Short mmCIF file of C-alpha atoms and ligand atoms in Angstrom, two decimals:
data_model
loop_
_atom_site.label_atom_id
_atom_site.label_comp_id
_atom_site.label_asym_id
_atom_site.label_seq_id
_atom_site.Cartn_x
_atom_site.Cartn_y
_atom_site.Cartn_z
CA UNK A 82 194.15 78.69 64.03
CA UNK A 83 191.28 77.19 65.97
CA UNK A 84 191.12 77.17 69.73
CA UNK A 85 188.33 74.64 69.91
CA UNK A 86 188.60 72.86 73.22
CA UNK A 87 187.35 69.37 72.59
CA UNK A 88 188.17 67.96 75.95
CA UNK A 89 187.81 70.94 78.13
CA UNK A 90 189.79 71.15 81.29
CA UNK A 91 190.45 74.09 83.51
CA UNK A 92 194.12 73.60 82.61
CA UNK A 93 193.46 74.58 79.02
CA UNK A 94 191.80 77.77 80.13
CA UNK A 95 194.64 78.46 82.52
CA UNK A 96 196.97 78.11 79.55
CA UNK A 97 195.05 80.84 77.74
CA UNK A 98 195.40 83.16 80.71
CA UNK A 99 199.10 82.31 80.94
CA UNK A 100 199.63 82.98 77.23
CA UNK A 101 197.87 86.32 77.54
CA UNK A 102 200.06 87.36 80.50
CA UNK A 103 202.47 90.14 79.55
CA UNK A 104 204.85 90.49 82.43
CA UNK A 105 202.64 92.31 84.93
CA UNK A 106 199.17 92.29 83.37
CA UNK A 107 196.91 90.23 81.12
CA UNK A 108 195.69 91.27 77.69
CA UNK A 109 192.06 90.40 76.80
CA UNK A 110 193.11 88.76 73.52
CA UNK A 111 196.22 88.98 71.35
CA UNK A 112 194.28 89.32 68.16
CA UNK A 113 192.10 92.31 69.02
CA UNK A 114 193.11 93.82 72.35
CA UNK A 115 196.87 93.94 72.99
CA UNK A 116 196.85 96.15 76.14
CA UNK A 117 195.33 96.03 79.61
CA UNK A 118 191.62 96.83 79.80
CA UNK A 119 189.88 98.07 82.94
CA UNK A 120 186.90 95.82 83.71
CA UNK A 121 188.61 92.91 81.96
CA UNK A 122 191.43 93.22 84.52
CA UNK A 123 188.91 92.77 87.34
CA UNK A 124 187.38 89.58 85.92
CA UNK A 125 190.80 88.27 84.94
CA UNK A 126 192.24 88.89 88.42
CA UNK A 127 189.39 86.87 89.90
CA UNK A 128 190.21 83.92 87.61
CA UNK A 129 193.93 84.21 88.38
CA UNK A 130 193.27 84.29 92.12
CA UNK A 131 192.37 80.58 92.10
CA UNK A 132 195.75 79.41 90.91
CA UNK A 133 198.21 82.35 90.91
CA UNK A 134 197.18 84.60 93.80
CA UNK A 135 200.29 86.78 93.56
CA UNK A 136 199.65 87.41 89.89
CA UNK A 137 196.02 88.27 90.63
CA UNK A 138 197.19 91.06 92.92
CA UNK A 139 199.73 92.19 90.36
CA UNK A 140 197.01 92.38 87.71
CA UNK A 141 194.98 94.79 89.82
CA UNK A 142 198.02 96.79 90.88
CA UNK A 143 199.04 97.25 87.23
CA UNK A 144 195.59 98.50 86.35
CA UNK A 145 195.68 101.08 89.13
CA UNK A 146 199.16 102.16 88.00
CA UNK A 147 197.22 103.88 85.23
CA UNK A 148 194.82 105.74 87.53
CA UNK A 149 194.63 109.48 86.95
CA UNK A 150 195.30 112.05 89.66
CA UNK A 151 191.58 112.86 89.93
CA UNK A 152 190.74 109.17 90.54
CA UNK A 153 189.55 108.37 87.01
CA UNK A 154 190.50 104.80 86.13
CA UNK A 155 191.20 104.64 82.38
CA UNK A 156 189.59 101.99 80.24
CA UNK A 157 192.95 101.07 78.68
CA UNK A 158 196.48 101.22 80.04
CA UNK A 159 199.00 101.12 77.20
CA UNK A 160 201.82 99.57 79.21
CA UNK A 161 203.86 98.75 76.11
CA UNK A 162 203.78 99.87 72.52
CA UNK A 163 201.80 97.81 70.02
CA UNK A 164 200.88 98.75 66.47
CA UNK A 165 198.01 96.31 66.31
CA UNK A 166 195.33 98.55 67.83
CA UNK A 167 193.46 101.73 66.97
CA UNK A 168 192.95 104.24 68.60
CA UNK A 169 196.31 104.33 70.35
CA UNK A 170 197.87 107.03 72.57
CA UNK A 171 198.34 109.41 69.62
CA UNK A 172 194.55 109.72 69.34
CA UNK A 173 193.80 109.94 73.07
CA UNK A 174 196.42 112.68 73.68
CA UNK A 175 195.78 112.52 77.40
CA UNK A 176 198.69 114.86 78.06
CA UNK A 177 196.12 117.63 77.41
CA UNK A 178 194.52 116.79 80.78
CA UNK A 179 195.96 118.24 83.97
CA UNK A 180 195.02 114.97 85.71
CA UNK A 181 196.58 112.37 83.42
CA UNK A 182 199.82 110.61 84.29
CA UNK A 183 202.86 112.00 82.61
CA UNK A 184 204.82 108.74 82.76
CA UNK A 185 202.20 106.31 81.44
CA UNK A 186 200.07 106.16 78.30
CA UNK A 187 196.38 105.54 78.94
CA UNK A 188 193.05 106.20 77.29
CA UNK A 189 191.04 109.15 78.59
CA UNK A 190 187.74 107.45 79.47
CA UNK A 191 186.73 104.81 81.98
CA UNK A 192 184.77 101.51 82.15
CA UNK A 193 182.25 99.88 84.55
CA UNK A 194 183.57 99.88 88.15
CA UNK A 195 184.07 96.24 89.05
CA UNK A 196 186.96 96.23 91.50
CA UNK A 197 184.93 96.65 94.70
CA UNK A 198 183.00 93.45 94.15
CA UNK A 199 185.98 91.62 92.67
CA UNK A 200 187.99 92.28 95.84
CA UNK A 201 185.10 91.09 97.98
CA UNK A 202 184.79 87.92 95.93
CA UNK A 203 188.54 87.29 96.13
CA UNK A 204 188.69 87.88 99.85
CA UNK A 205 187.01 84.61 100.78
CA UNK A 206 189.80 82.44 99.35
CA UNK A 207 192.67 84.93 99.56
CA UNK A 208 192.44 85.88 103.22
CA UNK A 209 195.03 83.30 104.31
CA UNK A 210 197.63 84.73 101.91
CA UNK A 211 200.09 86.84 103.91
CA UNK A 212 200.22 89.54 101.23
CA UNK A 213 196.47 89.89 100.94
CA UNK A 214 195.66 92.26 103.80
CA UNK A 215 198.54 94.63 103.00
CA UNK A 216 197.36 94.51 99.39
CA UNK A 217 193.80 95.39 100.41
CA UNK A 218 195.09 98.27 102.51
CA UNK A 219 197.07 99.53 99.49
CA UNK A 220 194.32 99.16 96.89
CA UNK A 221 191.19 100.11 98.87
CA UNK A 222 191.90 103.89 98.83
CA UNK A 223 192.49 103.72 95.08
CA UNK A 224 189.20 102.00 94.35
CA UNK A 225 187.49 104.44 96.70
CA UNK A 226 189.11 107.36 94.84
CA UNK A 227 187.66 106.00 91.59
CA UNK A 228 184.16 105.88 93.08
CA UNK A 229 184.63 109.36 94.50
CA UNK A 230 185.64 110.60 91.06
CA UNK A 231 182.44 109.12 89.61
CA UNK A 232 180.17 110.63 92.26
CA UNK A 233 181.92 114.01 92.15
CA UNK A 234 182.37 114.50 88.41
CA UNK A 235 179.81 112.28 86.71
CA UNK A 236 176.62 113.07 88.63
CA UNK A 237 175.67 116.64 87.66
CA UNK A 238 172.09 116.37 88.96
CA UNK A 239 173.27 114.96 92.27
CA UNK A 240 170.98 111.95 91.93
CA UNK A 241 173.50 109.28 92.82
CA UNK A 242 173.44 108.19 89.16
CA UNK A 243 176.68 108.52 87.26
CA UNK A 244 176.82 109.07 83.51
CA UNK A 245 179.03 107.68 80.79
CA UNK A 246 180.32 109.99 78.06
CA UNK A 247 181.28 107.43 75.45
CA UNK A 248 179.84 104.09 74.35
CA UNK A 249 183.20 102.51 75.19
CA UNK A 250 182.65 103.47 78.81
CA UNK A 251 179.56 101.26 78.95
CA UNK A 252 181.48 98.02 78.39
CA UNK A 253 178.64 97.14 75.98
CA UNK A 254 180.33 99.14 73.23
CA UNK A 255 178.19 98.40 70.19
CA UNK A 256 174.82 98.13 71.90
CA UNK A 257 171.80 99.39 69.93
CA UNK A 258 171.17 101.65 72.94
CA UNK A 259 173.57 104.16 71.43
CA UNK A 260 172.17 104.18 67.88
CA UNK A 261 169.82 107.12 68.18
CA UNK A 262 172.43 109.33 69.82
CA UNK A 263 174.91 108.55 67.08
CA UNK A 264 172.32 109.08 64.35
CA UNK A 265 171.66 112.60 65.57
CA UNK A 266 175.28 113.47 66.22
CA UNK A 267 176.70 116.37 64.21
CA UNK A 268 179.66 114.90 62.35
CA UNK A 269 180.24 117.74 59.91
CA UNK A 270 183.64 118.31 61.50
CA UNK A 271 184.45 114.64 62.14
CA UNK A 272 187.48 113.13 60.45
CA UNK A 273 187.47 109.95 58.46
CA UNK A 274 189.16 107.09 60.30
CA UNK A 275 188.10 104.03 58.29
CA UNK A 276 191.63 103.49 56.94
CA UNK A 277 193.12 103.59 60.45
CA UNK A 278 190.98 100.82 61.94
CA UNK A 279 192.58 97.53 62.92
CA UNK A 280 189.67 95.70 64.56
CA UNK A 281 187.75 94.92 61.35
CA UNK A 282 190.93 93.61 59.73
CA UNK A 283 191.57 91.20 62.58
CA UNK A 284 188.10 89.62 62.80
CA UNK A 285 185.15 89.38 60.41
CA UNK A 286 184.03 92.97 59.66
CA UNK A 287 180.40 91.82 59.73
CA UNK A 288 180.76 91.26 63.49
CA UNK A 289 182.22 94.72 64.12
CA UNK A 290 180.80 98.27 64.18
CA UNK A 291 180.50 100.13 60.87
CA UNK A 292 183.01 102.76 59.67
CA UNK A 293 180.30 105.38 60.04
CA UNK A 294 179.98 104.55 63.73
CA UNK A 295 183.74 104.45 64.25
CA UNK A 296 183.93 107.97 62.87
CA UNK A 297 181.56 109.05 65.63
CA UNK A 298 183.46 107.21 68.37
CA UNK A 299 186.69 108.96 67.41
CA UNK A 300 184.93 112.29 67.00
CA UNK A 301 183.87 112.10 70.63
CA UNK A 302 187.49 111.49 71.66
CA UNK A 303 188.64 114.45 69.55
CA UNK A 304 186.11 116.57 71.43
CA UNK A 305 187.42 115.34 74.80
CA UNK A 306 190.93 116.35 73.75
CA UNK A 307 189.61 119.79 72.73
CA UNK A 308 188.07 120.07 76.20
CA UNK A 309 191.39 118.99 77.80
CA UNK A 310 189.36 116.18 79.36
CA UNK A 311 187.64 118.69 81.64
CA UNK A 312 184.46 116.91 82.77
CA UNK A 313 182.40 120.08 83.10
CA UNK A 314 183.22 121.19 79.54
CA UNK A 315 182.60 117.72 78.18
CA UNK A 316 179.22 117.50 79.89
CA UNK A 317 178.24 120.85 78.36
CA UNK A 318 179.49 120.17 74.86
CA UNK A 319 179.30 116.47 74.18
CA UNK A 320 176.16 114.94 72.63
CA UNK A 321 176.71 111.63 74.47
CA UNK A 322 175.77 111.66 78.16
CA UNK A 323 173.98 108.55 79.36
CA UNK A 324 173.11 107.14 82.76
CA UNK A 325 173.56 103.46 82.04
CA UNK A 326 171.96 100.56 83.92
CA UNK A 327 174.91 98.17 83.80
CA UNK A 328 177.42 100.85 84.81
CA UNK A 329 175.36 102.00 87.80
CA UNK A 330 174.62 98.40 88.80
CA UNK A 331 178.35 97.66 88.86
CA UNK A 332 178.82 100.78 90.95
CA UNK A 333 176.29 99.60 93.53
CA UNK A 334 177.74 96.10 93.68
CA UNK A 335 181.23 97.56 94.02
CA UNK A 336 180.11 100.07 96.66
CA UNK A 337 178.87 97.08 98.63
CA UNK A 338 182.20 95.34 98.12
CA UNK A 339 184.07 98.41 99.33
CA UNK A 340 181.81 98.75 102.35
CA UNK A 341 182.66 95.15 103.21
CA UNK A 342 186.42 95.56 102.64
CA UNK A 343 186.46 98.97 104.35
CA UNK A 344 184.83 97.34 107.38
CA UNK A 345 187.59 94.73 107.49
CA UNK A 346 190.20 97.46 107.35
CA UNK A 347 188.52 99.49 110.10
CA UNK A 348 187.62 102.40 107.77
CA UNK A 349 184.71 104.78 108.10
CA UNK A 350 182.39 103.67 105.29
CA UNK A 351 179.50 106.04 105.97
CA UNK A 352 180.08 108.09 102.81
CA UNK A 353 179.98 104.92 100.70
CA UNK A 354 176.75 103.90 102.42
CA UNK A 355 175.17 107.24 101.66
CA UNK A 356 176.22 107.16 98.01
CA UNK A 357 174.96 103.64 97.67
CA UNK A 358 171.54 104.23 99.19
CA UNK A 359 171.02 107.18 96.87
CA UNK A 360 172.07 105.27 93.77
CA UNK A 361 169.76 102.36 94.57
CA UNK A 362 166.82 104.66 95.15
CA UNK A 363 167.43 106.63 91.97
CA UNK A 364 167.91 103.53 89.84
CA UNK A 365 164.52 102.26 90.90
CA UNK A 366 162.99 105.65 90.33
CA UNK A 367 164.60 106.65 87.04
CA UNK A 368 165.60 103.43 85.26
CA UNK A 369 162.68 101.19 86.20
CA UNK A 370 159.64 101.17 83.90
CA UNK A 371 156.76 99.52 85.72
CA UNK A 372 154.58 99.06 82.62
CA UNK A 373 157.33 97.46 80.60
CA UNK A 374 158.70 95.59 83.63
CA UNK A 375 162.30 96.43 82.79
CA UNK A 376 165.22 98.75 83.59
CA UNK A 377 166.26 101.22 80.87
CA UNK A 378 169.21 103.59 80.49
CA UNK A 379 168.54 107.34 80.52
CA UNK A 380 169.79 109.82 77.91
CA UNK A 381 170.70 112.96 79.85
CA UNK A 382 171.09 115.12 76.75
CA UNK A 383 167.74 114.23 75.18
CA UNK A 384 166.23 113.96 78.66
CA UNK A 385 164.44 110.67 78.02
CA UNK A 386 164.81 106.95 78.67
CA UNK A 387 166.37 104.74 76.01
CA UNK A 388 163.70 102.10 75.48
CA UNK A 389 165.86 99.34 74.03
CA UNK A 390 165.69 96.03 75.86
CA UNK A 391 169.23 94.72 76.44
CA UNK A 392 170.85 92.35 78.92
CA UNK A 393 172.19 95.32 80.94
CA UNK A 394 168.61 95.68 82.19
CA UNK A 395 169.07 92.51 84.27
CA UNK A 396 172.13 93.77 86.11
CA UNK A 397 170.12 95.33 88.99
CA UNK A 398 169.57 91.71 90.03
CA UNK A 399 173.31 91.24 90.42
CA UNK A 400 173.55 94.52 92.35
CA UNK A 401 170.63 93.58 94.61
CA UNK A 402 168.80 96.77 93.57
CA UNK A 403 165.55 95.16 92.39
CA UNK A 404 162.67 94.45 94.75
CA UNK A 405 161.06 90.99 94.70
CA UNK A 406 158.28 92.32 92.52
CA UNK A 407 160.73 93.88 90.05
CA UNK A 408 162.78 90.68 90.02
CA UNK A 409 159.67 88.66 89.10
CA UNK A 410 159.01 90.94 86.17
CA UNK A 411 162.62 90.70 85.04
CA UNK A 412 162.42 86.94 85.12
CA UNK A 413 159.36 87.07 82.86
CA UNK A 414 161.23 89.30 80.43
CA UNK A 415 164.07 86.81 80.35
CA UNK A 416 161.63 84.11 79.24
CA UNK A 417 159.56 86.23 76.88
CA UNK A 418 162.14 88.31 75.05
CA UNK A 419 165.50 86.64 75.49
CA UNK A 420 164.79 82.94 75.04
CA UNK A 421 162.79 82.08 71.97
CA UNK A 422 160.90 78.76 72.03
CA UNK A 423 162.97 77.66 75.02
CA UNK A 424 165.70 76.74 72.54
CA UNK A 425 167.92 79.76 72.60
CA UNK A 426 171.06 79.95 74.62
CA UNK A 427 170.81 82.42 77.47
CA UNK A 428 171.41 85.27 77.65
CA UNK A 429 171.50 87.23 74.38
CA UNK A 430 172.91 90.75 74.84
CA UNK A 431 169.87 92.22 73.09
CA UNK A 432 166.26 90.98 73.18
CA UNK A 433 165.43 89.04 70.04
CA UNK A 434 162.20 91.03 69.66
CA UNK A 435 164.16 94.27 69.27
CA UNK A 436 164.48 95.37 65.60
CA UNK A 437 168.23 95.86 66.13
CA UNK A 438 168.78 92.26 67.26
CA UNK A 439 171.63 90.59 65.39
CA UNK A 440 172.86 87.20 66.66
CA UNK A 441 176.46 87.63 65.51
CA UNK A 442 177.12 91.30 65.91
CA UNK A 443 179.07 92.56 68.90
CA UNK A 444 176.65 93.49 71.77
CA UNK A 445 173.59 93.34 69.51
CA UNK A 446 172.60 89.76 70.27
CA UNK A 447 175.54 87.48 71.11
CA UNK A 448 175.95 85.93 74.57
CA UNK A 449 178.80 87.28 76.74
CA UNK A 450 180.18 85.19 79.60
CA UNK A 451 180.75 88.12 81.98
CA UNK A 452 177.10 89.20 81.68
CA UNK A 453 176.00 85.60 82.16
CA UNK A 454 178.17 85.26 85.23
CA UNK A 455 176.63 88.36 86.80
CA UNK A 456 173.13 87.34 85.77
CA UNK A 457 173.68 83.89 87.28
CA UNK A 458 174.59 85.40 90.67
CA UNK A 459 171.69 87.82 90.46
CA UNK A 460 169.17 85.07 89.70
CA UNK A 461 170.47 82.90 92.53
CA UNK A 462 170.23 85.82 94.96
CA UNK A 463 166.52 86.21 94.12
CA UNK A 464 165.84 82.48 94.37
CA UNK A 465 165.40 81.77 90.64
CA UNK A 466 167.25 78.48 90.80
CA UNK A 467 166.05 76.92 87.55
CA UNK A 468 166.92 79.94 85.42
CA UNK A 469 170.22 80.48 87.18
CA UNK A 470 171.26 76.86 86.64
CA UNK A 471 170.38 77.11 83.00
CA UNK A 472 172.53 80.22 82.58
CA UNK A 473 175.44 78.51 84.27
CA UNK A 474 175.11 75.35 82.24
CA UNK A 475 174.73 77.26 78.99
CA UNK A 476 177.84 79.29 79.79
CA UNK A 477 179.99 76.30 80.64
CA UNK A 478 178.73 74.33 77.65
CA UNK A 479 179.52 77.18 75.26
CA UNK A 480 183.13 77.25 76.40
CA UNK A 481 183.40 73.45 76.55
CA UNK A 482 182.12 73.04 73.02
CA UNK A 483 183.54 76.06 71.23
CA UNK A 484 186.44 77.48 73.22
CA UNK A 485 187.16 80.65 75.10
CA UNK A 486 185.60 83.09 72.67
CA UNK A 487 184.73 86.72 73.23
CA UNK A 488 181.02 86.11 72.51
CA UNK A 489 178.68 83.42 71.21
CA UNK A 490 175.73 83.07 68.84
CA UNK A 491 172.57 82.50 70.94
CA UNK A 492 170.42 80.84 68.28
CA UNK A 493 169.52 77.16 68.24
CA UNK A 494 171.92 74.92 66.33
CA UNK A 495 169.82 74.65 63.19
CA UNK A 496 169.94 78.42 62.68
CA UNK A 497 173.64 78.95 63.28
CA UNK A 498 175.33 79.25 59.92
CA UNK A 499 178.91 79.50 61.04
CA UNK A 500 180.80 78.87 64.26
CA UNK A 501 178.90 79.69 67.42
CA UNK A 502 182.05 81.14 69.01
CA UNK A 503 182.68 84.62 67.56
CA UNK A 504 184.79 87.77 67.96
CA UNK A 505 188.23 87.33 69.48
CA UNK A 506 189.37 83.81 70.32
CA UNK A 507 191.51 82.83 73.33
CA UNK A 508 189.64 85.55 75.21
CA UNK A 509 190.77 86.10 78.80
CA UNK A 510 187.66 86.99 80.81
CA UNK A 511 185.72 84.06 79.33
CA UNK A 512 188.47 81.74 80.61
CA UNK A 513 188.72 83.54 83.96
CA UNK A 514 185.00 83.47 84.72
CA UNK A 515 184.69 79.87 83.65
CA UNK A 516 187.26 79.15 86.36
CA UNK A 517 185.21 81.06 88.91
CA UNK A 518 182.04 79.19 87.87
CA UNK A 519 183.86 75.90 88.37
CA UNK A 520 185.92 76.66 91.44
CA UNK A 521 183.69 78.81 93.59
CA UNK A 522 180.13 77.57 94.19
CA UNK A 523 179.47 80.41 96.62
CA UNK A 524 176.79 82.87 95.56
CA UNK A 525 177.36 86.54 96.26
C1 LIG B 868 185.31 94.98 73.80
C2 LIG B 868 184.20 94.97 74.84
C3 LIG B 868 184.67 95.66 76.12
C4 LIG B 868 185.97 95.02 76.57
C5 LIG B 868 187.02 95.07 75.46
C6 LIG B 868 188.30 94.33 75.80
O1 LIG B 868 185.57 96.25 73.37
O2 LIG B 868 183.06 95.59 74.34
O3 LIG B 868 183.69 95.56 77.10
O4 LIG B 868 186.45 95.64 77.71
O5 LIG B 868 186.49 94.47 74.32
O6 LIG B 868 188.02 92.98 76.03
#
């Protein structure tokens, strides 16, 4: 089945979001992701808020129904059973954690914290809705508890930088940033899971991670279960502990959102302000490389930066972390390493001059609409109007011409061998953020 939208209207994208609605929450895509995902839910709620405000609130509420007792917000909530996904609850075994919910199946790891800024963005057009302020009052402490969890349990050096413990926590799951860590990982005790995978049977296997990598992803989860999801034990034992640029940028942008919402609700936001100032300072100290003119993630286990140039490095623009001088350098990088001959579609997820670049493989080159949407707002905020307009136009044109795909091939037409729209089709956040692009001209 093709979802090519020849005559694109917002109504067609709304239909996708409606079809992906499952009585209380929205799935990212029926083909690959049949449950509710964490940062997807944030972007989706924003899209819904323009035409179904009540459902937008329900989307967020459903996500937080899966929140653990220690504030951790899982990356998947398995609201209903579905055989079409691996790894399901039987792999996560979250009942081994004293903090997991006993009445709800979830995964045991998190995803980039987007809800603070999503609520702020929604506020502008939702404030006249009579249920909105009570909703904010209900959800604010939950989002705050998530941030508190991150600062309390994921920042062992007390730098204001939180770490991720699994590539699936990054949101950029298959990024080449993780390759070296996985190469060096001891998998002598890892089990074989190739036969259990569903993802590579549902879309072209060439666009998905290899079986060898999947073995490592599941091995990490098996270790978390062995640690009963105790963060201290995991930090000691697990080989994967990374302070990621996109994740910490989302945290800053969401801290700002919470400071704004907290102000509206008459809350004391001083703790948030302190966290935020520290994170911003540390990002510019630890992630920024002045010679290379780019932000890089930091591997806490190997104690060194991960010098792979990926689109996450631009996210400090969205968070307002970069200085003017840093922003200028980032803009140059965008031109030099992400847009070949002025013909490529912005913004590839990995620089084309990286050896790992692959235009069709999941987070190793393809364009993602959520990253573009954040990059657009970041570029506008720093006054880069030409580049920002190009990102917006490229994003809208991709969806207009190919449909609401999960990701897109960034190469010029003459080099694209197959369809430019790749991964899952009828993908929710692509539709939702297209709606925001169209319906809300306000920068933030
Ligand atoms: C993919 C993406 C991840 C997203 C998930 C559900 O795994 O890498 O960021 O949350 O799909 O859409």
